[in-house]
Amino acid sequence: MKSLLNIMLCILLCTVLAGCSLMAPAEDAITAVPGETEPTAPTVSDELPDNYTFPVGTVLHGIKIGCTPVDTAYETLCEKVSDFDLTATINGKELTFYGSTLELSCSEDAFLAYAKAVYAGENTDSMSVISFNRSLLSRRIAGAMNVPAKNADIFYNTETGLYELIPGADGKHIDLDTVMPIVYDAVDSLQQNVSIRATEFIDKPAVSETSYETQAALDKANSYLTTEISYNFNVDDDIELVTLSPERLVTMIGFDGKLNPYIKPNELRAYVEEVNKEYGMIGLDGSFITSKGSKTDYTVKYYAQYLDVDAFYDDILYYLDKGISGTRLPPHLDNLTPQEMPYRGSYIEVDLTNQTLYLYKDTECILETPIVTGCVSRYMRTPTGVYKVLTRRMHVILKGDDYETYVKYWMQFYGGYGLHDAYWRWKFGGNEYLYNGSHGCVNIPPDNAAFVFDNITTGYPVVVHGGASNDGPLQQEILGTDSYDATIYTKPFQLDAKTAVGNGKLTYTSTNPAVASVEEDGTVTIHKTGSTVINVEFEESRYYTGASLRIKINVDDPCGNDHNYGGWRVTTKASCVEGEDTRTCKDCGKEETRSTAAVDDHCYGAWEETIEPDCVIGEERRICIVCGDEIYREIPAQHDLRDWRIRVEPTCTEPGEHYRSCRWCDYEETEVLPALGHSFDPEEEFCEECDTPNPDWIPPTEPEDEEDE
């Protein structure tokens, strides 16, 4: 039995082998013909066949696309990319990143190249069709996981009146070289969850509260506070003690990056100026100096500086640094010279020539306003001299022989003359006072009159000077620089020519505009080397004589092409946009610029709606908070649609259509309604809705007549 079975198996095997030898070769099989060279393998076309389908087992970025057409595979990948978000759990801390914020995108060109490579049988292991901002992802993980060390600090305790230490704190950072490759691989494979254990490193603060240097800095700061420095000032033959208080010292003490304390120069200088203003002045008589810088014949009371403020500053700083307490005499100056401001710097100046009022308070000009004063042509000139405010009243009726006028703010300074608002005037300043002036008072624009009224008191000094008279025109003069040396690279500049009195119009002409031209406002533009003369003219009028000034301008090119440039300086700092550096020739002023690369990504804010969507497409934008760059995107229109309505009823064989339209515009949406199909009743010959015969209908058989018995 066993031998019979073996014989049968041998017969079956021979049959199979014989059949194999008789099989025809496949159409693309390569056969060798005796005596001929062996044919080469066929090449694969660079173009993909229509409806090409990826081979079984193809995986791209973690997505199985085997047995899938190219178009379908690409759509599937794009959907995965658009919906992708990554949750990375690093050392137990969960971080979520959205694909849109990582600039995750899918490249159609790269995908097509990948498909062709698969079709050609090439190695695709290193090919990628998606991209994302790796540096941005790295920065965000570092920002979320890394905690900077906190240095120790020193603060002032208002309860104890001393400085105390705030301890520092350790920081930490993770090993990004280990973490980021894992995270990058997760994004590359569109893996939405990844968990990582990373090594953490402890960062010690650079400044510790336990170090010797920090303790020494604390002691030094408290030494400043406990040093008592006082100065004796002679005030009206009485001795007045001025002490630098700890409360004021706190405002002067600063700390550098290593907590070393120092005295802030600006704060100490401000304190010195305050003391000087209060105690360092004595009265001297002198000629009044106008705001324009000219000297008058009026004698006023100035307050001369006798405290040597620089020596006073150095004295305080020295004894604070040494921690030496005590009471001393302040250092004084030997030569007493008038200051620029009289009356301790609080007074009103009325400049009739320039028709301007200046209000000074504590040496600062807090208001400069155009005015209109007494009419010169009608012999009502405002009296000049040194006065004081006699009265301050509101809601006053001013009466004269030919007028009766209400004013809201009245500030009398001499006889019937005063400062007041003039609501009826629309023009102030200029030459108005020559032919359309007041009856002698100083007219001020209403808002500025209110400001003056609120900032002065009775007894406030008033100095009135200058102005035209009825004796003849004022002698005019043009003041300013009469020569300039420039190079061909000098930027346009403004001439400083001005009239000595009044504010009439100046005209400018250049004798050689090819070298340098001049505009109506006195702006000079250099064109080439050479020299020219700018003639400045003031036209004669009824009240002023004519005047002229010749300004010579010499232009050369000292460098030629051999410039002596200084170092580059940053003129526009690079951020998310390019910056710019500039360097300037030290000899001729020529400038060169260069661009510097952007150093960061744009930092866009939240989306904000710019066009509200309704029946039209809306719009929203994001703005970079660093450079102002804007990006926009559309918001789909939001129509107010009615309910669906039938436009074409479907039949058994023909599709129909229904639609819905917007209540406010012509927008309309339509949809096809599928054909209903025939409605056949098995017992009916035709469709219930139309005359189409029922293919399944079987005519009923007529019953056979029974034979008569």
XYZ file of C-alpha atoms in Angstrom:
709
model
C 0.000 0.000 0.000
C 2.784 2.367 0.937
C 4.730 1.712 -2.290
C 1.588 2.339 -4.364
C 1.171 5.741 -2.729
C 4.776 6.694 -3.571
C 4.256 5.734 -7.226
C 1.176 7.938 -7.485
C 3.052 10.953 -6.000
C 5.868 10.567 -8.551
C 3.398 10.503 -11.447
C 1.701 13.701 -10.122
C 5.029 15.538 -9.756
C 6.110 14.683 -13.317
C 2.804 15.951 -14.643
C 3.193 19.285 -12.893
C 6.757 19.770 -14.140
C 5.748 18.954 -17.682
C 2.921 21.466 -17.520
C 5.280 24.196 -16.277
C 7.611 23.659 -19.209
C 4.717 24.079 -21.614
C 3.503 27.417 -20.105
C 3.950 30.470 -22.350
C 6.211 33.249 -20.984
C 4.558 36.435 -19.611
C 4.247 39.404 -21.972
C 6.993 41.391 -20.195
C 9.300 38.428 -19.588
C 12.854 38.794 -20.923
C 14.035 35.861 -23.044
C 17.491 35.272 -24.476
C 17.848 34.309 -28.121
C 20.878 32.114 -28.909
C 23.590 34.133 -30.584
C 22.171 37.531 -29.586
C 23.090 39.914 -26.712
C 20.919 39.766 -23.623
C 18.219 42.512 -23.765
C 18.220 45.339 -21.178
C 15.462 45.890 -18.599
C 12.677 48.289 -19.701
C 12.796 51.860 -18.327
C 9.936 53.326 -16.279
C 8.238 56.440 -17.655
C 8.699 59.665 -15.674
C 4.941 60.243 -15.926
C 2.532 58.406 -13.683
C -0.066 56.181 -15.375
C -3.635 57.342 -15.140
C -5.331 56.181 -11.941
C -2.011 55.037 -10.520
C -2.533 53.290 -7.165
C 0.143 53.032 -4.494
C 1.439 49.496 -3.860
C 0.185 47.464 -0.940
C 1.894 48.443 2.334
C 2.879 51.992 1.298
C 3.058 54.259 4.395
C 3.763 58.006 4.195
C 4.124 60.163 7.332
C 2.443 57.461 9.377
C -0.576 57.186 7.031
C -1.324 53.943 5.174
C -1.896 54.841 1.524
C -1.411 51.391 -0.049
C -4.012 50.421 -2.653
C -5.066 54.105 -2.796
C -5.103 56.319 -5.932
C -2.685 59.250 -5.910
C -5.374 61.963 -5.749
C -7.200 60.235 -2.915
C -3.975 59.663 -0.985
C -3.019 63.339 -1.306
C -6.440 64.489 -0.102
C -6.219 62.104 2.851
C -2.782 63.443 3.780
C -3.934 67.083 3.496
C -6.919 66.376 5.749
C -4.633 64.812 8.344
C -2.287 67.821 8.156
C -5.094 70.395 8.468
C -6.608 68.627 11.489
C -3.307 67.775 13.156
C -2.446 68.760 16.696
C 0.311 67.370 18.872
C 0.094 66.687 22.583
C 3.613 66.246 23.961
C 3.869 65.089 27.568
C 7.363 65.958 28.771
C 8.283 64.886 32.306
C 4.572 64.735 33.119
C 3.782 68.213 31.768
C 1.280 68.218 28.924
C 1.874 70.672 26.049
C -0.430 71.047 23.039
C 0.653 72.486 19.688
C -1.697 73.060 16.760
C -0.513 72.428 13.231
C -1.577 75.898 12.070
C 0.579 77.585 14.721
C 3.549 75.411 13.733
C 3.047 76.429 10.070
C 2.454 72.754 9.201
C 1.742 72.358 5.486
C 1.647 69.716 2.755
C 3.436 70.256 -0.585
C 1.643 68.997 -3.689
C 4.853 69.112 -5.736
C 6.738 67.076 -3.127
C 3.884 64.559 -2.985
C 3.928 64.114 -6.766
C 7.716 63.616 -6.662
C 7.202 60.980 -3.959
C 4.577 59.160 -6.044
C 6.875 59.114 -9.085
C 9.711 57.767 -6.949
C 7.486 54.939 -5.664
C 6.371 54.142 -9.194
C 10.001 54.074 -10.374
C 10.994 51.791 -7.503
C 13.377 54.332 -6.000
C 14.281 54.635 -2.307
C 11.842 57.058 -0.644
C 12.990 56.726 2.981
C 14.407 60.251 3.099
C 11.564 61.915 1.189
C 9.086 64.180 2.980
C 6.030 66.010 1.665
C 5.153 68.000 4.779
C 7.048 70.839 6.469
C 6.754 72.820 9.702
C 8.646 75.508 11.632
C 11.102 73.480 13.684
C 12.819 76.464 15.338
C 9.457 77.844 16.486
C 8.492 74.485 18.007
C 11.861 74.254 19.770
C 11.526 77.783 21.220
C 8.040 77.088 22.529
C 9.022 73.854 24.234
C 12.043 75.571 25.780
C 9.834 78.448 26.949
C 7.323 76.070 28.524
C 9.785 73.674 30.162
C 12.768 75.845 31.067
C 12.554 77.993 34.208
C 15.273 80.662 34.510
C 17.148 81.017 37.762
C 16.074 84.005 39.860
C 18.822 86.126 41.363
C 18.689 87.373 44.910
C 17.446 90.948 45.221
C 17.445 93.811 47.689
C 14.297 95.735 48.637
C 13.511 98.620 50.949
C 11.334 97.776 53.971
C 9.274 100.872 54.759
C 8.466 99.573 58.259
C 12.074 99.085 59.374
C 13.527 101.852 57.223
C 16.292 99.514 56.020
C 17.140 97.380 53.025
C 16.566 93.615 53.206
C 17.406 90.622 51.015
C 15.007 88.619 48.865
C 16.464 85.090 48.415
C 17.179 83.828 44.911
C 15.714 80.653 43.411
C 17.149 77.815 41.338
C 16.163 77.449 37.702
C 16.066 74.401 35.491
C 16.316 73.422 31.847
C 15.783 70.192 29.970
C 18.030 68.424 27.485
C 16.514 69.718 24.224
C 19.031 67.721 22.164
C 17.240 64.579 23.360
C 13.686 65.903 23.343
C 13.462 67.680 20.000
C 14.356 64.756 17.665
C 11.538 62.733 19.287
C 9.083 65.613 18.912
C 10.159 66.286 15.316
C 9.651 62.577 14.473
C 6.168 62.713 16.037
C 5.194 65.640 13.799
C 6.791 64.017 10.734
C 4.733 60.881 11.317
C 1.620 62.909 12.241
C 1.595 61.177 15.608
C -0.738 63.181 17.827
C 0.528 61.998 21.218
C 4.058 61.508 22.457
C 5.424 61.050 25.969
C 9.049 61.839 26.800
C 11.237 61.586 29.858
C 14.018 64.159 29.591
C 17.001 64.900 31.783
C 16.583 68.117 33.805
C 19.504 70.313 34.790
C 19.526 72.692 37.731
C 20.668 76.290 37.084
C 22.041 78.194 40.029
C 21.375 81.955 40.275
C 24.303 84.207 39.397
C 23.656 86.304 42.507
C 23.093 84.415 45.763
C 21.847 85.890 49.021
C 24.487 83.907 50.938
C 27.516 85.197 49.044
C 29.980 87.588 50.646
C 29.507 90.115 47.832
C 25.720 90.241 48.308
C 26.023 90.721 52.069
C 28.575 93.489 51.508
C 26.204 95.199 49.033
C 23.377 95.068 51.587
C 25.610 96.596 54.258
C 26.706 99.345 51.860
C 23.106 100.226 50.936
C 22.091 100.467 54.595
C 25.216 102.541 55.263
C 23.856 105.125 52.791
C 20.540 105.219 54.672
C 22.081 105.627 58.111
C 24.459 108.428 57.098
C 23.039 111.747 58.310
C 24.200 114.705 56.208
C 23.089 118.284 57.021
C 24.072 121.760 55.795
C 23.681 125.182 57.441
C 22.243 127.897 55.160
C 22.101 131.585 55.994
C 18.546 132.738 55.187
C 17.805 136.409 55.918
C 20.529 136.419 58.612
C 19.046 133.273 60.213
C 20.646 129.812 60.148
C 18.447 127.142 58.564
C 19.430 123.453 58.743
C 18.843 121.358 55.596
C 19.122 117.573 56.132
C 19.130 114.826 53.501
C 16.395 112.503 54.835
C 16.431 108.684 54.518
C 13.127 108.873 52.603
C 14.763 111.071 49.979
C 17.917 108.943 49.990
C 15.889 105.876 49.011
C 14.942 107.593 45.736
C 18.653 108.186 45.003
C 19.952 104.668 45.650
C 20.170 102.256 42.732
C 21.610 98.752 42.277
C 23.556 97.280 39.347
C 23.227 93.739 38.007
C 25.352 92.332 40.858
C 23.347 94.260 43.509
C 26.152 96.735 44.118
C 24.495 99.970 45.357
C 25.265 103.375 43.868
C 23.903 106.907 44.011
C 21.861 107.803 40.917
C 23.454 110.916 39.389
C 20.193 112.374 38.067
C 18.368 111.973 41.388
C 21.208 113.534 43.401
C 21.461 116.363 40.855
C 17.708 116.996 41.171
C 18.048 117.230 44.971
C 20.962 119.660 44.649
C 18.910 121.841 42.280
C 15.974 121.842 44.711
C 18.204 122.999 47.558
C 19.803 125.596 45.304
C 16.412 126.894 44.211
C 15.213 127.229 47.804
C 18.355 128.432 49.573
C 21.004 129.303 46.995
C 19.768 132.654 45.662
C 20.377 136.291 46.631
C 18.793 139.337 44.975
C 20.714 141.484 42.492
C 19.514 144.349 40.295
C 20.128 144.095 36.556
C 18.809 144.883 33.085
C 15.842 142.800 31.963
C 16.803 140.166 29.372
C 13.957 139.272 27.001
C 12.974 135.760 25.945
C 14.541 136.546 22.567
C 17.866 137.261 24.318
C 18.087 141.043 23.922
C 18.812 143.462 26.794
C 16.375 146.253 27.731
C 16.772 149.479 29.718
C 14.457 148.198 32.471
C 15.966 147.419 35.863
C 14.551 144.283 37.492
C 15.370 142.139 40.513
C 17.425 139.047 39.586
C 18.449 136.276 41.945
C 22.144 135.437 41.615
C 23.527 131.965 42.282
C 25.952 131.846 45.169
C 25.851 128.094 45.898
C 28.518 126.116 43.999
C 26.171 123.344 42.870
C 28.920 121.151 41.393
C 30.973 121.276 44.590
C 27.778 120.754 46.631
C 26.982 117.632 44.544
C 30.502 116.223 45.020
C 30.425 116.998 48.755
C 27.227 115.002 49.346
C 28.459 112.102 47.200
C 31.810 111.924 49.028
C 30.359 111.790 52.545
C 27.645 109.311 51.538
C 30.259 106.999 50.040
C 32.446 107.226 53.147
C 29.445 106.879 55.477
C 30.452 110.016 57.443
C 27.592 111.801 59.215
C 27.722 115.447 60.303
C 26.682 119.065 59.689
C 28.723 121.235 57.317
C 28.685 124.595 55.541
C 27.656 124.459 51.863
C 30.309 125.409 49.272
C 29.821 128.854 47.706
C 30.837 130.637 44.513
C 32.994 133.762 44.653
C 31.747 135.595 41.520
C 28.065 136.515 41.581
C 26.453 136.901 38.115
C 22.748 137.431 37.322
C 20.755 134.428 36.230
C 18.650 134.383 33.079
C 15.368 134.587 35.018
C 14.294 137.514 37.278
C 11.815 137.330 40.181
C 12.876 133.782 41.068
C 11.730 132.822 37.561
C 7.998 133.689 37.930
C 6.735 136.634 35.850
C 4.828 137.690 32.718
C 6.705 139.140 29.741
C 4.755 141.105 27.114
C 6.861 141.495 23.955
C 5.141 144.250 21.933
C 7.585 143.958 19.035
C 6.892 140.263 18.438
C 3.305 140.448 19.772
C 3.923 137.533 22.125
C 3.164 136.943 25.803
C 5.405 134.605 27.829
C 4.269 133.205 31.182
C 7.130 131.978 33.410
C 6.667 129.955 36.560
C 9.590 128.733 38.666
C 12.073 129.484 35.799
C 10.003 127.491 33.270
C 8.067 129.080 30.416
C 4.681 127.393 30.761
C 2.880 129.431 28.085
C 3.862 131.280 24.910
C 0.899 132.839 23.107
C 0.303 135.408 20.342
C -1.454 138.610 21.466
C -2.794 141.901 20.150
C -1.800 145.109 22.008
C -2.648 148.809 21.724
C -3.259 150.134 18.202
C -0.219 152.166 17.086
C -1.902 153.901 14.122
C -4.607 155.338 16.461
C -2.105 156.434 19.117
C -3.282 153.812 21.646
C 0.092 152.148 22.228
C 0.297 149.812 25.271
C 2.485 151.470 27.939
C 5.883 149.841 28.455
C 7.565 149.338 31.819
C 7.806 147.060 34.860
C 4.506 146.446 36.667
C 2.650 143.999 38.907
C -0.808 142.463 38.658
C -3.079 144.743 40.690
C -6.365 142.844 40.463
C -7.695 139.497 39.237
C -11.425 139.458 38.509
C -13.875 137.481 36.391
C -16.910 138.698 34.384
C -16.031 142.375 34.003
C -17.521 145.100 31.759
C -14.773 147.335 30.286
C -16.032 150.817 29.418
C -14.492 153.667 27.386
C -15.596 156.724 25.453
C -16.621 154.693 22.446
C -16.933 151.102 23.691
C -18.434 148.852 26.349
C -17.079 145.299 26.268
C -17.612 142.198 28.409
C -14.542 140.083 29.265
C -14.415 136.886 31.297
C -10.854 137.244 32.652
C -9.499 140.640 33.754
C -5.938 141.104 35.097
C -5.147 144.818 35.665
C -1.463 145.850 35.802
C -1.373 149.671 35.336
C -4.127 152.311 35.481
C -6.889 151.166 33.140
C -4.602 148.758 31.304
C -4.729 145.034 31.814
C -4.545 141.537 30.353
C -7.855 139.985 29.233
C -9.508 137.574 26.815
C -10.719 138.795 23.415
C -13.336 136.373 22.113
C -14.235 138.751 19.235
C -10.833 138.434 17.580
C -9.997 135.625 15.150
C -6.425 136.733 14.434
C -3.638 137.290 16.980
C 0.048 138.185 16.599
C 1.809 139.503 13.524
C 1.304 143.177 12.657
C -2.338 143.300 13.722
C -1.543 145.792 16.510
C -0.191 148.353 14.040
C -3.565 149.104 12.422
C -6.192 146.941 14.184
C -4.966 146.907 17.763
C -6.741 147.341 21.086
C -7.434 150.478 23.121
C -4.203 149.747 24.987
C -4.936 146.469 26.812
C -3.265 143.148 26.033
C -5.759 140.942 24.148
C -5.202 137.196 24.654
C -6.928 134.196 22.986
C -9.725 133.058 25.380
C -8.313 129.632 26.313
C -4.847 131.058 26.951
C -6.300 133.951 28.968
C -7.953 131.367 31.230
C -4.615 129.589 31.629
C -2.820 132.812 32.588
C -5.591 133.720 35.047
C -5.370 130.307 36.765
C -1.571 130.375 37.102
C -0.880 133.836 38.542
C -1.709 135.723 41.728
C -2.097 139.365 42.653
C 1.380 140.923 42.748
C 2.698 138.758 39.859
C 5.407 140.787 37.991
C 4.595 142.035 34.473
C 7.301 143.411 32.119
C 6.111 145.172 28.939
C 8.743 146.117 26.353
C 9.399 146.947 22.693
C 6.878 147.675 19.976
C 6.475 150.205 17.160
C 5.739 153.867 17.830
C 4.120 156.766 15.976
C 7.456 158.563 15.511
C 8.429 156.640 12.351
C 9.203 153.100 11.134
C 11.275 150.823 13.335
C 14.819 150.138 12.167
C 14.747 146.529 10.963
C 17.719 144.174 10.911
C 18.117 140.558 9.779
C 20.058 138.405 12.227
C 21.696 135.056 11.498
C 24.820 133.164 10.417
C 26.460 134.854 7.415
C 28.597 131.967 6.067
C 28.489 128.158 5.908
C 31.102 125.586 4.894
C 29.524 122.429 3.469
C 30.415 119.333 1.480
C 28.562 117.789 -1.444
C 27.165 115.237 1.026
C 25.746 117.790 3.494
C 22.037 117.148 4.004
C 19.497 119.959 3.382
C 19.627 122.469 6.247
C 17.632 125.467 7.426
C 19.146 128.949 7.497
C 18.764 130.660 10.877
C 17.994 134.117 9.470
C 15.308 136.059 11.388
C 14.141 139.639 11.824
C 15.386 141.536 14.845
C 11.917 143.062 15.422
C 8.477 141.950 14.319
C 7.862 138.861 12.292
C 7.654 140.034 8.671
C 8.227 137.740 5.709
C 11.777 137.065 4.493
C 12.574 136.216 0.865
C 15.542 134.053 -0.178
C 17.402 133.873 -3.529
C 20.581 132.023 -4.521
C 23.063 133.647 -6.907
C 24.261 130.217 -8.076
C 21.449 127.667 -7.670
C 23.460 125.038 -9.525
C 25.753 124.867 -6.458
C 23.088 125.335 -3.776
C 19.384 126.186 -4.141
C 17.157 127.702 -1.457
C 13.431 127.251 -0.848
C 10.868 129.815 0.330
C 11.282 128.767 3.964
C 15.107 129.123 3.879
C 15.971 125.431 3.394
C 19.267 125.047 1.476
C 19.963 121.993 -0.716
C 23.547 121.280 -1.888
C 24.020 120.132 -5.518
C 27.734 120.332 -6.394
C 31.054 121.903 -5.389
C 31.569 125.664 -5.706
C 30.245 128.739 -3.922
C 27.081 130.811 -3.905
C 25.534 133.708 -2.016
C 22.054 133.527 -0.518
C 20.445 136.973 -0.441
C 17.876 137.403 2.348
C 15.565 140.429 2.012
C 12.968 142.105 4.246
C 10.642 144.474 2.390
C 10.204 148.022 3.720
C 6.765 148.913 5.108
C 5.012 151.726 6.922
C 6.252 150.480 10.273
C 9.621 148.885 9.492
C 12.610 149.828 7.372
C 13.876 147.377 4.785
C 16.805 145.078 5.610
C 19.012 142.497 3.908
C 21.593 139.832 4.749
C 24.137 138.116 2.488
C 24.984 134.521 3.379
C 27.958 132.891 1.648
C 27.988 129.120 1.178
C 31.177 127.272 0.168
C 30.832 123.649 -1.000
C 33.775 121.283 -1.518
C 34.474 117.563 -1.817
C 37.386 116.883 0.579
C 37.445 113.117 0.108
C 36.756 112.354 -3.532
C 36.466 108.572 -3.581
C 38.724 108.046 -0.549
C 36.364 108.351 2.411
C 37.334 108.037 6.064
C 34.357 106.145 7.435
C 33.677 105.676 11.104
C 32.233 102.500 12.552
C 28.829 101.095 11.683
C 26.002 102.195 13.960
C 22.525 100.757 14.167
C 19.955 103.159 12.725
C 17.103 100.638 12.513
C 17.309 97.607 14.797
C 16.546 94.291 13.091
C 13.550 92.460 14.495
C 11.114 90.446 12.409
C 12.023 92.762 9.540
C 15.377 93.789 8.186
C 17.335 96.424 10.080
C 19.751 99.024 8.837
C 23.262 100.106 9.814
C 24.811 103.432 8.849
C 28.360 104.722 8.816
C 29.442 108.301 8.149
C 32.601 109.722 6.632
C 34.392 111.721 9.314
C 35.676 114.288 6.799
C 32.776 114.978 4.427
C 29.677 113.534 6.077
C 28.800 111.045 3.335
C 26.659 108.205 4.659
C 26.606 104.547 3.658
C 23.910 102.100 4.695
C 23.642 98.335 4.764
C 20.776 96.010 5.561
C 20.896 93.551 8.434
C 18.962 90.306 8.349
C 15.764 89.859 10.332
C 16.450 88.013 13.585
C 13.062 86.658 14.579
C 9.668 85.558 13.330
C 6.742 87.943 13.247
C 4.856 88.092 16.537
C 1.250 88.399 15.450
C -1.546 89.308 17.825
C -5.040 87.841 17.851
C -7.325 87.927 14.816
C -9.496 91.034 14.748
C -12.468 91.586 12.503
C -12.009 94.390 9.960
C -15.079 93.739 7.773
C -18.110 92.135 9.383
C -19.474 89.320 7.211
C -23.121 89.433 6.182
C -24.200 89.118 2.550
C -20.638 89.891 1.502
C -17.416 88.167 2.445
C -15.962 89.512 5.704
C -12.336 90.012 6.598
C -10.092 89.725 9.631
C -6.457 90.527 10.220
C -3.552 89.974 12.594
C -0.891 92.616 13.207
C 2.717 91.965 14.224
C 3.200 93.801 17.529
C 6.874 94.400 16.675
C 6.892 95.763 13.112
C 3.238 96.269 12.249
C 3.160 93.692 9.442
C -0.410 92.643 8.667
C -1.893 89.382 7.395
C -5.483 89.016 6.274
C -7.935 86.205 5.669
C -11.511 86.045 4.479
C -14.534 85.272 6.640
C -17.212 83.408 4.660
C -20.357 85.382 3.876
C -23.200 84.713 6.306
C -26.465 84.999 4.385
C -29.878 85.021 6.064
C -31.390 82.142 4.109
C -35.100 81.332 3.776
C -36.486 77.772 3.886
C -36.013 75.426 0.919
C -38.557 75.778 -1.909
C -39.299 73.452 -4.851
C -38.403 74.951 -8.203
C -38.708 71.790 -10.356
C -40.656 68.785 -9.111
C -38.775 65.491 -9.617
C -40.505 62.824 -11.701
C -40.035 59.126 -11.967
C -37.234 59.542 -14.480
C -36.116 63.196 -14.290
C -34.384 64.873 -11.323
C -35.901 67.998 -9.818
C -34.435 71.031 -8.060
C -35.086 73.025 -4.906
C -33.533 76.311 -3.771
C -33.265 78.772 -0.900
C -32.452 82.475 -1.209
C -31.100 85.243 1.034
C -33.649 87.637 2.537
C -31.453 90.667 1.779
C -29.567 90.014 -1.465
C -29.655 87.964 -4.678
C -27.601 85.086 -3.265
C -29.174 81.684 -3.877
C -28.296 78.059 -3.151
C -29.667 75.182 -5.231
C -29.678 71.405 -4.818
C -30.682 68.630 -7.192
C -33.530 66.414 -6.075
C -33.010 62.846 -7.332
C -35.556 61.244 -9.651
C -38.284 59.482 -7.689
C -38.106 56.224 -9.614
C -41.160 54.275 -10.740
C -43.735 53.233 -8.244
C -44.915 49.835 -9.449
C -47.774 47.958 -7.881
C -47.360 44.235 -8.608
C -51.005 44.019 -9.510
C -50.980 47.087 -11.795
C -49.850 47.086 -15.402
C -48.388 50.642 -15.321
C -46.438 52.899 -12.860
C -48.745 54.693 -10.458
C -47.218 58.097 -11.460
C -46.716 57.660 -15.194
C -47.565 55.352 -18.082
C -44.432 53.258 -17.921
C -45.318 49.542 -18.179
C -44.609 47.401 -15.135
C -42.003 44.837 -16.256
C -43.006 42.489 -13.453
C -46.699 42.618 -14.166
C -48.275 39.284 -15.027
C -51.646 39.403 -16.684
C -54.239 37.472 -14.767
C -55.361 34.219 -16.399
C -58.942 33.882 -17.376
C -60.696 31.046 -15.523
C -61.651 28.133 -17.811
C -65.302 27.662 -18.355
C -66.590 24.530 -16.703
C -67.945 22.060 -19.103
C -71.517 21.410 -18.830
C -72.164 18.114 -17.341
